[in-house]
Short mmCIF file of C-alpha atoms and ligand atoms in Angstrom, two decimals:
data_model
loop_
_atom_site.label_atom_id
_atom_site.label_comp_id
_atom_site.label_asym_id
_atom_site.label_seq_id
_atom_site.Cartn_x
_atom_site.Cartn_y
_atom_site.Cartn_z
CA UNK A 1 147.24 124.82 123.67
CA UNK A 2 143.81 123.25 124.23
CA UNK A 3 141.73 125.12 126.79
CA UNK A 4 138.87 123.62 128.75
CA UNK A 5 135.73 125.27 130.04
CA UNK A 6 132.28 124.07 131.04
CA UNK A 7 131.21 120.62 129.85
CA UNK A 8 128.21 122.27 128.19
CA UNK A 9 130.35 124.41 125.90
CA UNK A 10 129.93 122.26 122.81
CA UNK A 11 126.30 121.31 123.41
CA UNK A 12 124.50 124.64 123.29
CA UNK A 13 124.48 124.81 119.48
CA UNK A 14 124.44 121.06 119.03
CA UNK A 15 121.89 118.46 118.01
CA UNK A 16 121.94 115.03 119.63
CA UNK A 17 120.04 111.96 118.42
CA UNK A 18 119.36 109.26 121.01
CA UNK A 19 117.91 105.91 119.92
CA UNK A 20 115.89 104.00 122.48
CA UNK A 21 115.18 107.27 124.29
CA UNK A 22 111.71 106.22 125.46
CA UNK A 23 113.05 104.51 128.57
CA UNK A 24 116.00 103.71 130.80
CA UNK A 25 119.51 104.73 129.73
CA UNK A 26 118.27 106.31 126.49
CA UNK A 27 115.74 108.54 128.25
CA UNK A 28 118.32 109.57 130.88
CA UNK A 29 120.79 110.36 128.08
CA UNK A 30 118.25 112.43 126.11
CA UNK A 31 117.41 114.37 129.27
CA UNK A 32 121.08 114.95 130.11
CA UNK A 33 121.82 116.23 126.58
CA UNK A 34 118.87 118.61 126.91
CA UNK A 35 120.07 119.75 130.36
CA UNK A 36 123.43 120.54 128.75
CA UNK A 37 121.70 122.70 126.13
CA UNK A 38 121.50 120.42 123.08
CA UNK A 39 118.43 120.00 120.89
CA UNK A 40 117.46 116.35 121.12
CA UNK A 41 116.03 113.94 118.55
CA UNK A 42 114.23 111.33 120.63
CA UNK A 43 114.08 108.05 118.72
CA UNK A 44 112.03 105.05 119.81
CA UNK A 45 109.71 102.41 118.38
CA UNK A 46 107.16 103.20 121.10
CA UNK A 47 105.18 106.40 120.36
CA UNK A 48 103.89 106.83 123.89
CA UNK A 49 107.28 106.32 125.58
CA UNK A 50 109.07 108.59 123.10
CA UNK A 51 106.38 111.25 123.46
CA UNK A 52 106.74 111.11 127.24
CA UNK A 53 110.50 111.72 127.01
CA UNK A 54 109.86 114.75 124.78
CA UNK A 55 107.27 116.11 127.28
CA UNK A 56 109.69 115.64 130.19
CA UNK A 57 112.41 117.56 128.30
CA UNK A 58 110.03 120.32 127.22
CA UNK A 59 108.63 120.65 130.77
CA UNK A 60 112.22 121.24 131.92
CA UNK A 61 112.67 124.00 129.33
CA UNK A 62 114.54 121.91 126.75
CA UNK A 63 113.91 121.30 123.08
CA UNK A 64 113.19 117.83 121.68
CA UNK A 65 111.45 116.12 118.78
CA UNK A 66 110.17 112.55 118.65
CA UNK A 67 110.93 110.49 115.56
CA UNK A 68 109.34 107.05 115.66
CA UNK A 69 111.78 104.54 114.21
CA UNK A 70 112.45 100.82 114.25
CA UNK A 71 116.26 100.83 114.33
CA UNK A 72 116.43 97.46 112.57
CA UNK A 73 114.63 98.80 109.47
CA UNK A 74 116.94 100.48 106.96
CA UNK A 75 114.19 102.56 105.34
CA UNK A 76 113.07 103.88 108.70
CA UNK A 77 116.63 104.66 109.86
CA UNK A 78 117.30 106.61 106.65
CA UNK A 79 114.04 108.52 107.16
CA UNK A 80 114.97 109.14 110.82
CA UNK A 81 118.08 111.08 109.78
CA UNK A 82 116.19 112.96 107.05
CA UNK A 83 113.58 113.98 109.63
CA UNK A 84 116.27 115.08 112.15
CA UNK A 85 117.96 117.23 109.49
CA UNK A 86 114.62 118.65 108.38
CA UNK A 87 113.86 119.68 111.97
CA UNK A 88 117.26 120.97 113.12
CA UNK A 89 119.40 121.32 109.98
CA UNK A 90 122.39 119.49 111.47
CA UNK A 91 123.45 116.52 113.57
CA UNK A 92 126.42 116.57 115.97
CA UNK A 93 125.97 113.63 118.35
CA UNK A 94 124.36 110.21 118.03
CA UNK A 95 123.77 107.49 120.59
CA UNK A 96 122.93 104.03 119.27
CA UNK A 97 121.42 102.52 122.37
CA UNK A 98 118.74 99.98 121.37
CA UNK A 99 119.06 96.26 122.03
CA UNK A 100 116.92 93.28 122.85
CA UNK A 101 117.45 89.78 124.18
CA UNK A 102 115.91 86.32 124.06
CA UNK A 103 114.92 83.88 126.80
CA UNK A 104 118.09 82.41 128.37
CA UNK A 105 119.09 79.14 126.66
CA UNK A 106 122.26 77.26 125.70
CA UNK A 107 123.48 78.09 122.20
CA UNK A 108 122.30 74.69 120.96
CA UNK A 109 118.71 75.60 121.81
CA UNK A 110 118.55 79.09 120.33
CA UNK A 111 116.07 79.26 117.45
CA UNK A 112 117.10 80.87 114.17
CA UNK A 113 114.17 83.22 114.59
CA UNK A 114 115.44 84.45 117.99
CA UNK A 115 119.00 84.77 116.67
CA UNK A 116 117.86 86.90 113.74
CA UNK A 117 115.51 89.03 115.86
CA UNK A 118 118.09 89.79 118.56
CA UNK A 119 121.00 90.46 116.21
CA UNK A 120 118.97 92.55 113.77
CA UNK A 121 117.94 94.97 116.54
CA UNK A 122 121.04 94.83 118.78
CA UNK A 123 123.80 94.67 116.16
CA UNK A 124 122.45 95.46 112.69
CA UNK A 125 120.49 98.34 114.26
CA UNK A 126 123.75 99.92 115.44
CA UNK A 127 125.36 99.46 112.02
CA UNK A 128 122.35 101.07 110.31
CA UNK A 129 122.56 103.97 112.75
CA UNK A 130 126.25 104.50 112.00
CA UNK A 131 125.69 104.17 108.25
CA UNK A 132 123.16 106.99 108.17
CA UNK A 133 124.41 109.18 111.05
CA UNK A 134 128.01 109.52 109.85
CA UNK A 135 127.26 111.39 106.59
CA UNK A 136 125.12 113.84 108.58
CA UNK A 137 127.90 114.34 111.15
CA UNK A 138 130.42 114.88 108.35
CA UNK A 139 128.15 117.55 106.85
CA UNK A 140 128.12 119.25 110.28
CA UNK A 141 131.94 119.29 110.37
CA UNK A 142 132.43 116.26 112.65
CA UNK A 143 130.95 115.05 115.91
CA UNK A 144 130.77 112.15 118.31
CA UNK A 145 128.92 108.86 118.49
CA UNK A 146 128.42 106.53 121.44
CA UNK A 147 127.15 102.99 121.03
CA UNK A 148 125.69 101.26 124.05
CA UNK A 149 127.38 97.87 124.27
CA UNK A 150 127.42 95.90 127.54
CA UNK A 151 129.55 93.94 129.98
CA UNK A 152 128.28 91.07 127.76
CA UNK A 153 130.18 92.71 124.88
CA UNK A 154 133.55 92.29 126.57
CA UNK A 155 133.00 89.13 128.67
CA UNK A 156 131.23 85.84 127.99
CA UNK A 157 127.57 85.66 128.92
CA UNK A 158 126.39 82.04 129.01
CA UNK A 159 122.75 81.55 128.05
CA UNK A 160 122.64 84.90 126.26
CA UNK A 161 124.69 84.20 123.14
CA UNK A 162 122.67 86.20 120.57
CA UNK A 163 122.80 89.25 122.88
CA UNK A 164 126.47 88.75 123.82
CA UNK A 165 127.52 88.17 120.20
CA UNK A 166 125.62 91.30 119.18
CA UNK A 167 127.29 93.37 121.89
CA UNK A 168 130.76 92.05 120.96
CA UNK A 169 129.80 93.11 117.43
CA UNK A 170 128.91 96.59 118.68
CA UNK A 171 132.38 96.86 120.25
CA UNK A 172 133.97 95.68 116.98
CA UNK A 173 131.94 98.20 114.99
CA UNK A 174 132.98 100.95 117.39
CA UNK A 175 136.69 100.14 117.07
CA UNK A 176 136.67 99.77 113.28
CA UNK A 177 134.51 102.80 112.52
CA UNK A 178 136.76 104.86 114.81
CA UNK A 179 139.68 104.19 112.47
CA UNK A 180 137.62 104.89 109.34
CA UNK A 181 136.57 108.39 110.46
CA UNK A 182 139.05 109.60 113.12
CA UNK A 183 140.79 111.90 110.64
CA UNK A 184 137.43 113.43 109.68
CA UNK A 185 136.71 114.67 113.21
CA UNK A 186 134.30 111.93 114.21
CA UNK A 187 134.91 110.13 117.49
CA UNK A 188 133.19 106.82 118.19
CA UNK A 189 133.11 105.14 121.59
CA UNK A 190 131.06 102.48 123.34
CA UNK A 191 129.88 102.19 126.92
CA UNK A 192 129.66 98.79 128.56
CA UNK A 193 127.25 98.84 131.50
CA UNK A 194 126.46 95.84 133.68
CA UNK A 195 123.30 95.96 135.75
CA UNK A 196 121.32 99.17 135.37
CA UNK A 197 118.12 100.00 137.20
CA UNK A 198 115.82 99.98 134.17
CA UNK A 199 112.75 98.00 133.07
CA UNK A 200 114.41 94.58 132.93
CA UNK A 201 115.70 94.80 136.51
CA UNK A 202 112.50 96.41 137.76
CA UNK A 203 110.45 93.49 136.38
CA UNK A 204 112.35 91.02 138.62
CA UNK A 205 111.45 89.92 142.15
CA UNK A 206 113.59 91.41 144.97
CA UNK A 207 115.37 88.02 145.29
CA UNK A 208 116.21 87.97 141.57
CA UNK A 209 117.39 91.58 141.76
CA UNK A 210 119.73 90.66 144.65
CA UNK A 211 121.04 87.70 142.68
CA UNK A 212 121.91 89.72 139.55
CA UNK A 213 123.46 92.61 141.45
CA UNK A 214 125.56 90.26 143.63
CA UNK A 215 128.26 90.21 140.94
CA UNK A 216 128.72 93.99 141.03
CA UNK A 217 131.59 94.93 143.38
CA UNK A 218 129.83 98.18 144.31
CA UNK A 219 126.89 96.03 145.42
CA UNK A 220 124.15 97.89 143.56
CA UNK A 221 122.86 98.49 140.05
CA UNK A 222 123.79 101.68 138.22
CA UNK A 223 121.21 104.42 138.01
CA UNK A 224 120.48 105.18 134.29
CA UNK A 225 121.76 108.73 134.92
CA UNK A 226 125.17 107.28 135.87
CA UNK A 227 125.48 105.73 132.39
CA UNK A 228 123.99 108.79 130.68
CA UNK A 229 126.59 111.09 132.24
CA UNK A 230 129.41 108.95 130.82
CA UNK A 231 127.77 108.91 127.37
CA UNK A 232 127.38 112.69 127.37
CA UNK A 233 130.93 113.19 128.66
CA UNK A 234 132.23 110.97 125.80
CA UNK A 235 130.40 113.29 123.37
CA UNK A 236 131.76 116.44 125.01
CA UNK A 237 134.85 118.46 124.16
CA UNK A 238 136.30 117.27 127.46
CA UNK A 239 136.74 113.86 125.78
CA UNK A 240 138.18 115.42 122.60
CA UNK A 241 141.06 112.91 122.29
CA UNK A 242 139.10 109.82 123.39
CA UNK A 243 137.96 107.56 120.58
CA UNK A 244 137.63 103.84 119.90
CA UNK A 245 137.06 102.76 123.48
CA UNK A 246 134.64 100.29 124.99
CA UNK A 247 134.35 101.84 128.42
CA UNK A 248 132.99 99.70 131.27
CA UNK A 249 130.46 101.56 133.43
CA UNK A 250 130.09 98.67 135.79
CA UNK A 251 130.85 99.39 139.45
CA UNK A 252 134.10 97.43 139.06
CA UNK A 253 132.63 94.20 137.66
CA UNK A 254 135.09 93.84 134.79
CA UNK A 255 137.94 93.63 137.32
CA UNK A 256 136.60 90.46 138.93
P1 NAD B 301 114.98 99.90 128.14
O1 NAD B 301 114.31 98.59 127.93
O2 NAD B 301 114.70 100.63 129.40
O3 NAD B 301 114.66 100.89 126.91
C1 NAD B 301 114.86 100.48 125.61
C2 NAD B 301 114.06 101.38 124.68
O4 NAD B 301 114.31 100.94 123.34
C3 NAD B 301 112.55 101.28 124.91
O5 NAD B 301 111.99 102.58 125.03
C4 NAD B 301 112.03 100.56 123.66
O6 NAD B 301 110.74 100.97 123.27
C5 NAD B 301 113.09 100.94 122.62
N1 NAD B 301 113.16 99.98 121.50
C6 NAD B 301 113.07 98.64 121.57
N2 NAD B 301 113.19 98.11 120.34
C7 NAD B 301 113.36 99.15 119.48
C8 NAD B 301 113.55 99.24 118.08
N3 NAD B 301 113.58 98.15 117.31
N4 NAD B 301 113.72 100.46 117.53
C9 NAD B 301 113.69 101.59 118.30
N5 NAD B 301 113.51 101.55 119.64
C10 NAD B 301 113.35 100.34 120.23
O7 NAD B 301 116.55 99.66 127.92
P2 NAD B 301 117.81 99.91 128.88
O8 NAD B 301 117.79 98.88 129.96
O9 NAD B 301 117.92 101.34 129.22
O10 NAD B 301 118.99 99.49 127.89
C11 NAD B 301 119.49 100.41 126.94
C12 NAD B 301 120.77 99.83 126.35
O11 NAD B 301 121.69 99.52 127.40
C13 NAD B 301 120.58 98.53 125.56
O12 NAD B 301 121.45 98.53 124.46
C14 NAD B 301 121.02 97.47 126.55
O13 NAD B 301 121.50 96.29 125.92
C15 NAD B 301 122.15 98.20 127.25
N6 NAD B 301 122.45 97.64 128.55
C16 NAD B 301 121.50 97.68 129.53
C17 NAD B 301 121.80 97.10 130.77
C18 NAD B 301 120.78 97.10 131.90
O14 NAD B 301 121.04 96.46 132.93
N7 NAD B 301 119.67 97.77 131.76
C19 NAD B 301 123.05 96.49 130.98
C20 NAD B 301 123.99 96.50 129.95
C21 NAD B 301 123.68 97.07 128.74
#
């Protein structure tokens, strides 16, 4: 008989790596892991932003280490895991959360350079994360991974084909890798947010913000903490039989 207790039960001795933790959903996720008692490896390409996340966690009494990494660079991703293991000796949870986009354009006008840049960060970056995180999780006896996909990974997104194709790829990676490692005690899920109140939304005018949130049935963007809580729940023992899902966190938008 499985018994359930506090959500924090499996985090107090755990180590969580969060990529893209210098801002937005990644920072909120790193902070939530730390609140739940995990040691956190804060990964970002931006030293200042990553350092600020570590300071925020430490000021709240948590434990975190910044590892500067470009998630699209295989050498750096390999070194990221080596550094995490050097610091904490194990890895239990990983969140592959970095993506980028290009200026909106029909597929016929996308440059090869933009296609390669967007897909190498948003899709190849997730694959590289999985490739190097999974052996570390296996050495720790199993664990859980969450990949941040998007509404654009389960629905068409005209004008944003490199991003949407990457996010569909992230969902495909999630489903396939689930089957490769389910029997080894590794669960892999994806979250699919729509509009979240992070840098991209904050850089828009109020009119543009109203326009993009109009499609959300709940009539507002998500707070980053509302996505972070789902990510951390998916990593928790309370989701112990949940794997292979691409879970919309979207205020109902997928039901339109
Ligand atoms: P954000 O822009 O607030 O933060 C992204 C972080 O990633 C930044 O700190 C940045 O420095 C870092 N980063 C960028 N390139 C990197 C690289 N090559 N290597 C390592 N770090 C890098 O992002 P966000 O809005 O919180 O989005 C996080 C994830 O959620 C992304 O995968 C995004 O596609 C997805 N998402 C966001 C929204 C939204 O509305 N914000 C909606 C759906 C999906």
